[in-house]
Short mmCIF file of C-alpha atoms in Angstrom, two decimals:
data_model
loop_
_atom_site.label_atom_id
_atom_site.label_comp_id
_atom_site.label_asym_id
_atom_site.label_seq_id
_atom_site.Cartn_x
_atom_site.Cartn_y
_atom_site.Cartn_z
CA MET A 102 -13.66 56.29 140.08
CA LYS A 103 -13.15 52.71 141.25
CA ILE A 104 -14.31 50.32 138.55
CA SER A 105 -13.38 46.70 139.33
CA GLU A 106 -10.90 44.49 141.18
CA SER A 107 -8.63 44.32 138.13
CA ASP A 108 -8.96 48.05 137.41
CA LEU A 109 -7.86 50.30 140.27
CA PHE A 110 -8.96 53.62 138.81
CA GLN A 111 -10.37 55.16 135.64
CA CYS A 112 -10.82 58.77 134.56
CA TYR A 113 -11.25 60.96 131.46
CA LEU A 114 -9.03 63.93 130.61
CA SER A 115 -9.22 66.39 127.73
CA SER A 116 -6.58 66.75 125.01
CA PHE A 117 -6.29 68.62 121.72
CA CYS A 118 -5.95 66.69 118.45
CA ASN A 119 -4.05 68.01 115.42
CA GLU A 120 -7.18 69.68 114.06
CA GLY A 121 -7.55 71.66 117.28
CA GLN A 122 -10.56 69.66 118.40
CA VAL A 123 -10.91 68.83 122.10
CA ILE A 124 -11.34 65.10 122.73
CA GLN A 125 -11.85 63.06 125.88
CA GLN A 126 -9.18 60.41 126.53
CA LYS A 127 -9.55 57.56 129.00
CA PHE A 128 -6.87 56.67 131.58
CA THR A 129 -7.20 53.23 133.20
CA ILE A 130 -4.91 52.13 136.04
CA TYR A 131 -4.31 48.43 136.69
CA ASP A 132 -2.16 46.57 139.23
CA THR A 133 0.99 46.47 137.10
CA TYR A 134 0.38 48.90 134.22
CA LEU A 135 -1.86 51.69 132.94
CA THR A 136 -3.44 52.40 129.58
CA ILE A 137 -4.14 55.71 127.85
CA GLN A 138 -6.63 55.97 125.03
CA ILE A 139 -4.96 57.36 121.88
CA GLY A 140 -7.48 58.60 119.36
CA VAL A 141 -10.64 56.58 118.88
CA ILE A 142 -9.27 53.03 118.76
CA ASP A 143 -5.58 52.95 119.74
CA GLU A 144 -4.32 52.54 123.29
CA LEU A 145 -0.94 53.28 124.88
CA LYS A 146 0.11 50.67 127.47
CA ILE A 147 2.69 51.74 130.08
CA GLU A 148 4.28 49.18 132.42
CA TYR A 149 5.09 50.46 135.91
CA CYS A 150 8.77 51.44 136.43
CA SER A 151 9.23 51.52 132.66
CA GLN A 152 11.48 54.27 131.33
CA GLU A 153 9.45 54.35 128.12
CA ALA A 154 7.07 56.99 129.52
CA ILE A 155 7.50 60.01 131.79
CA PHE A 156 4.76 62.09 133.43
CA GLU A 157 5.20 65.81 134.06
CA TRP A 158 2.65 67.45 136.38
CA LYS A 159 1.85 71.16 136.13
CA PHE A 160 1.15 72.83 139.47
CA GLU A 161 -0.42 76.30 139.69
CA ASN A 162 -2.15 78.20 142.51
CA SER A 163 -1.75 75.26 144.91
CA ASN A 164 -3.48 72.86 142.50
CA TYR A 165 -2.50 70.38 139.81
CA CYS A 166 -3.92 71.64 136.52
CA GLU A 167 -2.55 69.33 133.80
CA VAL A 168 -0.26 66.41 133.03
CA ILE A 169 2.08 65.89 130.08
CA VAL A 170 2.78 62.30 129.01
CA ILE A 171 6.10 61.95 127.18
CA THR A 172 7.34 58.89 125.28
CA GLU A 173 9.94 58.45 122.55
CA ASN A 174 7.34 58.93 119.80
CA TYR A 175 4.56 60.71 121.65
CA SER A 176 3.97 63.80 123.77
CA GLN A 177 0.53 64.94 124.80
CA THR A 178 -0.87 67.42 127.30
CA TYR A 179 -4.01 66.42 129.21
CA GLN A 180 -6.30 68.67 131.23
CA GLY A 181 -9.15 68.10 133.63
CA SER A 182 -10.63 69.24 136.90
CA LYS A 183 -8.13 69.79 139.71
CA GLN A 184 -9.65 66.88 141.64
CA THR A 185 -9.41 64.48 138.69
CA ILE A 186 -5.77 65.41 138.02
CA LEU A 187 -4.97 65.06 141.73
CA ASN A 188 -6.66 61.66 141.93
CA LEU A 189 -4.75 60.43 138.89
CA LYS A 190 -1.43 61.60 140.33
CA GLN A 191 -2.12 59.95 143.68
CA TYR A 192 -2.82 56.63 141.95
CA LEU A 193 0.38 56.96 139.90
CA ASP A 194 2.63 58.02 142.82
CA GLY A 195 5.36 55.40 143.19
CA LYS A 196 4.33 53.61 139.98
CA VAL A 197 5.64 55.60 137.00
CA PHE A 198 8.48 58.01 136.32
CA PHE A 199 7.80 61.71 136.95
CA ARG A 200 9.83 64.66 135.69
CA ASN A 201 10.76 68.16 136.89
CA PHE A 202 11.84 67.25 140.42
CA LYS A 203 12.85 70.80 141.40
CA SER A 204 9.41 72.23 140.72
CA HIS A 205 7.96 69.95 143.41
CA TYR A 206 10.79 69.79 145.95
CA LYS A 207 13.10 72.20 147.73
CA GLU A 208 16.45 70.72 148.76
CA ILE A 209 17.27 71.35 152.43
CA GLN A 210 20.45 69.43 153.23
CA THR A 211 22.78 66.90 151.63
CA LEU A 212 23.11 64.07 154.16
CA LYS A 213 25.49 61.79 152.28
CA LYS A 214 27.63 61.85 149.14
CA THR A 215 28.77 58.70 147.34
CA LYS A 216 30.18 57.76 143.94
CA GLN A 217 26.70 56.61 142.96
CA GLY A 218 25.02 59.90 143.95
CA ASP A 219 23.67 61.92 146.88
CA ILE A 220 21.14 61.41 149.66
CA THR A 221 19.33 64.68 150.32
CA LYS A 222 16.72 65.90 152.78
CA CYS A 223 14.01 67.76 150.83
CA TYR A 224 10.77 69.63 151.37
CA ASN A 225 7.65 68.75 149.36
CA LYS A 226 6.07 72.06 148.31
CA GLN A 227 2.60 70.62 147.75
CA LEU A 228 2.27 68.37 150.80
CA ASN A 229 4.38 70.51 153.20
CA ILE A 230 6.34 67.50 154.44
CA GLU A 231 10.01 66.52 154.62
CA VAL A 232 11.22 63.56 152.57
CA ILE A 233 14.47 61.86 151.57
CA ALA A 234 15.65 62.01 147.96
CA LYS A 235 18.06 59.26 146.94
CA LYS A 236 19.74 60.55 143.79
CA PHE A 237 21.58 58.21 141.44
CA ASN A 238 23.92 59.35 138.70
CA PHE A 239 22.43 57.82 135.54
CA THR A 240 24.54 59.08 132.66
CA GLN A 241 24.86 57.44 129.25
CA ASN A 242 28.41 56.26 130.00
CA LEU A 243 27.44 54.62 133.32
CA GLU A 244 28.44 50.96 133.47
CA CYS A 245 25.70 48.53 132.50
CA GLN A 246 25.92 46.69 135.85
CA GLN A 247 25.42 49.94 137.78
CA LYS A 248 22.36 50.78 135.70
CA LYS A 249 20.95 47.32 136.38
CA LEU A 250 21.51 47.75 140.14
CA ILE A 251 19.73 51.12 140.21
CA LEU A 252 16.76 49.89 138.19
CA ASN A 253 16.64 46.70 140.27
CA GLU A 254 16.43 48.74 143.50
CA LEU A 255 13.68 50.88 141.97
CA LYS A 256 11.75 47.82 140.83
CA ILE A 257 11.91 46.20 144.28
CA CYS A 258 11.04 49.39 146.21
CA GLN A 259 8.12 50.08 143.86
CA TYR A 260 6.83 46.53 144.28
CA LEU A 261 7.09 46.61 148.08
CA SER A 262 5.50 50.05 148.41
CA GLN A 263 2.31 48.78 146.79
CA LEU A 264 2.06 46.06 149.48
CA HIS A 265 2.29 48.43 152.50
CA GLN A 266 4.26 46.52 155.14
CA GLU A 267 4.50 48.89 158.11
CA SER A 268 8.20 48.30 158.87
CA ILE A 269 9.49 48.61 155.30
CA ILE A 270 10.33 52.12 154.06
CA LYS A 271 7.81 53.49 151.58
CA LEU A 272 8.81 54.71 148.12
CA ARG A 273 6.62 57.76 147.53
CA GLU A 274 7.66 58.81 144.00
CA PHE A 275 10.52 58.47 141.52
CA TYR A 276 11.86 60.92 138.95
CA GLN A 277 13.91 60.69 135.77
CA GLU A 278 15.89 63.82 135.04
CA LYS A 279 18.52 64.43 132.35
CA ASP A 280 21.33 62.46 134.02
CA LYS A 281 19.77 61.29 137.28
CA ILE A 282 17.19 58.91 138.70
CA ILE A 283 15.72 60.14 141.99
CA LEU A 284 13.82 57.98 144.48
CA ILE A 285 11.65 59.77 147.08
CA PHE A 286 11.19 58.05 150.46
CA ASP A 287 9.55 58.91 153.78
CA PHE A 288 11.86 60.94 156.03
CA CYS A 289 12.97 59.00 159.12
CA GLU A 290 13.14 61.59 161.89
CA GLY A 291 14.50 59.09 164.42
CA GLY A 292 17.69 58.38 162.45
CA THR A 293 19.49 55.06 162.20
CA LEU A 294 19.49 52.30 164.79
CA ASN A 295 23.06 53.35 165.66
CA PHE A 296 21.75 56.85 166.46
CA TYR A 297 18.92 55.36 168.53
CA MET A 298 21.46 53.33 170.53
CA ALA A 299 23.52 56.46 171.22
CA GLN A 300 20.39 58.31 172.38
CA ASN A 301 19.71 55.49 174.84
CA ASN A 302 23.27 55.24 176.22
CA PHE A 303 23.81 52.03 174.20
CA CYS A 304 21.45 50.25 176.57
CA PRO A 305 17.82 50.26 175.32
CA SER A 306 15.25 48.59 177.53
CA PHE A 307 14.51 44.89 177.23
CA VAL A 308 10.91 45.72 176.29
CA ASP A 309 11.98 48.05 173.46
CA ILE A 310 14.46 45.52 172.10
CA ARG A 311 11.76 42.88 172.00
CA LYS A 312 9.35 45.26 170.22
CA MET A 313 11.94 46.13 167.58
CA MET A 314 13.04 42.54 167.01
CA LYS A 315 9.45 41.40 166.57
CA LYS A 316 8.73 44.14 164.04
CA LEU A 317 11.95 43.45 162.13
CA LEU A 318 11.26 39.72 162.02
CA LEU A 319 7.73 40.36 160.75
CA ALA A 320 9.15 42.60 158.02
CA ILE A 321 11.77 40.02 157.02
CA LYS A 322 9.14 37.27 157.05
CA PHE A 323 7.10 39.46 154.71
CA LEU A 324 10.11 40.00 152.40
CA HIS A 325 10.86 36.29 152.25
CA LYS A 326 7.21 35.50 151.55
CA GLN A 327 7.50 37.83 148.54
CA ASN A 328 10.50 35.72 147.40
CA LEU A 329 12.92 38.56 148.25
CA MET A 330 16.25 38.69 150.08
CA HIS A 331 17.51 42.01 151.47
CA ARG A 332 21.19 40.90 151.65
CA ASP A 333 22.42 43.97 153.56
CA ILE A 334 20.60 44.02 156.91
CA LYS A 335 22.70 46.12 159.30
CA MET A 336 22.35 48.85 161.94
CA ASP A 337 22.68 51.67 159.38
CA ASN A 338 19.93 50.15 157.23
CA ILE A 339 17.42 50.18 160.09
CA MET A 340 15.85 53.56 160.88
CA LEU A 341 13.07 55.05 163.00
CA LEU A 342 10.34 57.13 161.39
CA ASP A 343 9.68 58.94 164.68
CA TYR A 344 12.25 60.22 167.15
CA ASN A 345 13.17 57.62 169.81
CA ASN A 346 10.08 55.53 168.98
CA PRO A 347 10.93 51.81 168.56
CA ASN A 348 7.44 51.12 167.22
CA SER A 349 8.28 53.17 164.10
CA ILE A 350 11.23 51.02 163.02
CA GLN A 351 11.89 50.75 159.26
CA ILE A 352 14.08 48.60 157.00
CA ILE A 353 15.69 50.75 154.30
CA ASP A 354 18.16 50.52 151.38
CA PHE A 355 17.27 47.73 148.97
CA GLY A 356 20.32 48.32 146.78
CA PHE A 357 21.61 44.74 147.21
CA SER A 358 18.17 43.12 147.37
CA THR A 359 17.12 40.53 144.86
CA PHE A 360 14.29 38.20 144.02
CA ILE A 361 15.51 34.78 145.11
CA ASP A 362 14.72 33.15 141.76
CA ASP A 363 16.40 35.90 139.67
CA GLN A 364 19.61 33.97 139.13
CA PRO A 365 22.32 34.68 138.24
CA TYR A 366 22.21 37.68 140.58
CA ILE A 367 23.58 41.04 139.38
CA ILE A 368 26.01 40.87 142.32
CA GLU A 369 26.49 37.30 143.50
CA ARG A 370 27.84 37.87 147.02
CA CYS A 371 27.44 41.08 148.99
CA GLY A 372 26.82 42.50 152.45
CA THR A 373 28.66 44.37 155.21
CA PRO A 374 31.46 42.78 157.30
CA GLY A 375 30.19 41.87 160.75
CA TYR A 376 26.72 41.05 159.40
CA ILE A 377 27.62 38.59 156.62
CA ALA A 378 26.49 34.99 157.14
CA PRO A 379 29.27 32.34 157.00
CA GLU A 380 27.86 30.67 153.88
CA LEU A 381 28.39 33.86 151.87
CA TYR A 382 32.16 33.44 152.21
CA SER A 383 32.05 30.05 150.50
CA GLU A 384 31.22 29.07 146.95
CA ASN A 385 28.15 27.18 148.13
CA PRO A 386 24.59 28.34 147.33
CA TYR A 387 22.79 30.44 149.92
CA ASP A 388 19.21 31.45 150.59
CA GLU A 389 17.10 34.03 152.42
CA LEU A 390 18.31 32.82 155.84
CA ILE A 391 21.35 35.09 155.42
CA ASP A 392 18.97 37.92 156.45
CA ILE A 393 18.18 36.10 159.71
CA TYR A 394 21.90 35.82 160.50
CA SER A 395 22.37 39.56 159.88
CA LEU A 396 19.40 40.37 162.12
CA GLY A 397 20.92 38.11 164.78
CA GLN A 398 24.00 40.34 164.76
CA ILE A 399 21.77 43.39 165.21
CA PHE A 400 20.12 41.57 168.14
CA PHE A 401 23.59 41.11 169.66
CA THR A 402 24.38 44.83 169.37
CA LEU A 403 21.02 45.87 170.85
CA LEU A 404 21.56 43.56 173.83
CA THR A 405 25.20 44.34 174.54
CA GLY A 406 25.95 47.71 172.92
CA ARG A 407 28.83 46.02 171.09
CA LYS A 408 29.59 44.99 167.52
CA PHE A 409 31.91 42.20 166.48
CA THR A 410 34.27 42.48 163.51
CA PHE A 411 36.77 39.87 162.44
CA ASP A 412 39.34 39.34 159.70
CA SER A 413 39.41 35.61 159.04
CA HIS A 414 36.62 33.88 157.11
CA SER A 415 37.38 30.33 158.26
CA GLN A 416 34.71 28.14 159.84
CA LYS A 417 36.87 27.85 162.96
CA THR A 418 36.87 31.64 163.37
CA PHE A 419 33.09 31.79 163.00
CA THR A 420 32.64 29.03 165.58
CA GLN A 421 34.90 30.80 168.07
CA LEU A 422 33.15 34.12 167.42
CA HIS A 423 29.75 32.52 167.87
CA GLN A 424 30.67 31.04 171.23
CA LYS A 425 32.23 34.31 172.41
CA GLN A 426 29.12 36.29 171.46
CA CYS A 427 26.90 33.82 173.34
CA ASN A 428 29.03 34.24 176.46
CA ILE A 429 28.85 38.05 176.21
CA ILE A 430 25.04 37.94 175.89
CA ARG A 431 24.85 35.51 178.79
CA GLU A 432 26.91 37.87 180.98
CA SER A 433 24.92 40.94 179.89
CA THR A 434 21.39 39.53 180.22
CA LYS A 435 21.63 36.54 182.59
CA ASN A 436 18.91 35.13 180.34
CA GLU A 437 19.24 31.74 178.63
CA ILE A 438 16.08 32.30 176.57
CA ILE A 439 17.72 35.30 174.89
CA VAL A 440 20.94 33.35 174.35
CA ASP A 441 18.96 30.52 172.76
CA LEU A 442 17.20 32.84 170.29
CA PHE A 443 20.53 34.39 169.30
CA LEU A 444 21.94 30.89 168.76
CA LYS A 445 18.97 29.92 166.58
CA MET A 446 19.34 33.08 164.47
CA THR A 447 23.11 32.81 163.94
CA ASN A 448 23.55 29.06 163.69
CA THR A 449 24.90 27.33 160.59
CA SER A 450 22.53 27.63 157.64
CA ASP A 451 21.22 24.05 157.95
CA LYS A 452 20.20 24.65 161.60
CA ARG A 453 19.25 28.33 161.44
CA TYR A 454 15.67 29.35 162.21
CA ASN A 455 13.54 31.10 159.61
CA ALA A 456 11.61 34.26 160.50
CA GLN A 457 8.43 32.46 161.58
CA GLN A 458 10.33 30.04 163.80
CA CYS A 459 12.04 33.01 165.46
CA LEU A 460 8.66 34.68 166.03
CA ASN A 461 7.39 31.46 167.64
CA HIS A 462 10.35 31.44 170.03
CA GLN A 463 9.71 31.67 173.77
CA TYR A 464 11.41 35.07 173.82
CA PHE A 465 8.35 36.65 172.20
CA GLU A 466 5.85 35.13 174.60
CA LYS A 467 3.50 37.87 175.81
CA THR A 468 4.26 39.34 179.21
CA SER A 469 0.63 38.87 180.21
CA LYS A 470 0.93 35.11 179.71
CA ILE A 471 4.14 35.03 181.72
CA LYS A 472 2.44 36.95 184.54
CA GLN A 473 -0.32 34.34 184.59
CA LYS A 474 2.25 31.56 184.80
CA LEU A 475 4.04 33.33 187.65
CA THR A 476 0.87 33.61 189.71
CA CYS A 477 0.45 29.83 189.41
CA LEU A 478 3.89 29.13 190.84
CA LYS A 479 3.64 27.80 194.41
CA SER A 480 7.28 28.22 195.38
CA PRO A 481 8.67 31.77 195.66
CA LEU A 482 12.12 30.31 194.96
CA LEU A 483 11.17 29.50 191.37
CA LYS A 484 12.33 32.29 189.09
CA THR A 485 11.96 33.14 185.43
CA PRO A 486 14.15 35.43 183.33
CA PHE A 487 11.16 37.74 182.92
CA GLN A 488 10.66 38.55 186.60
CA SER A 489 12.86 41.64 186.39
CA ILE A 490 10.83 42.90 183.43
CA ILE A 491 7.53 42.44 185.24
CA LEU A 492 8.84 44.13 188.38
CA LYS A 493 10.13 47.00 186.25
CA GLU A 494 6.72 47.37 184.56
CA GLN A 495 4.97 47.37 187.95
CA GLN A 496 7.41 49.99 189.23
CA CYS A 497 6.77 52.18 186.15
CA GLN A 498 3.00 51.87 186.65
CA SER A 499 3.39 52.88 190.31
CA GLU A 500 5.57 55.88 189.37
CA ASN A 501 3.08 56.97 186.70
CA GLN A 502 0.23 56.82 189.24
CA GLU A 503 2.26 58.98 191.67
CA ARG A 504 2.96 61.53 188.90
CA PHE A 505 -0.74 61.64 188.04
CA ILE A 506 -1.68 62.23 191.71
CA ASN A 507 0.95 64.99 192.00
CA LEU A 508 -0.38 66.66 188.85
CA LYS A 509 -3.90 66.63 190.27
#
């Protein structure tokens, strides 16, 4: 049941005490932790993402029937109605560590193998859906820095999943097994942005590019508002939930992400060549605008079907690269508004736009407003860079009407 703004959920489950007596124990779920009544007076407090407690759910005859709570000094089985157990699990999904991954998931295909672990496509036996399992090796002899990186990614994904931004991948659950930590994410049927480009002959429509850029900027604005930097925005870290649907775009992989104020960072300077902002190559401080630069490079690839890589890290090289990219966009789009937005996103850090400034750019002006402006123009010789888009939309509408008539 819902009990107050500070308490998200509260329920009572049965447990057996040492004397064999059945007692009712209260579970209370808050924003950042939960409490479990222990005996008459005592209470066990469990912080979210803490490794101090693990929950193991028993599943029989298509229903959850009990939960075992395991800590270093405590292990207790709790029972209740199937609906109460289900409600409790749903509130704890993506908040606390679960155990016994294989009893809930069937592994379908290993998609990627790395030194850190595997990325596997899995099938959820209870929900009948496909998910992605990101498995990290988490052995006792693992380096301390690697453990910190894994737990940092978990902490950030867990935090973001509670806030529900539509273009940020959702962490569904996480498991601690003997020598692994497993993060469960939504399965992105549409693949990476590189795959999407290949499906569209490396030339997606202007309208689709604008949709995707707006959604990505809104997601990055959201991240920065939460005092977070992604630090590895690139084509392979952007995916589509649905096949060939730009509206379902998702930012994934928060392995290099950090809270801006959490200095010194676990890894000071990181990213992928071709997407790294110039300031990251120097010893100077940097901020969240490095994500805008990286997204600017994605914008370039979406517009031109090309990606730039370079060897030198000098300011002269960056300046030359910047000018060359602008010329390529200008040749590809014949649109100075697009060139200007790219310039604002990939400028030097002191002149670079933030996410909100990018969203306020003329490039994102609604087509309907542009149509209204066009109708007010007296001279047919006056042109805007959006005329081709509007004509294309009108042509599509006409073709759709013809198809509808033919169907009838």
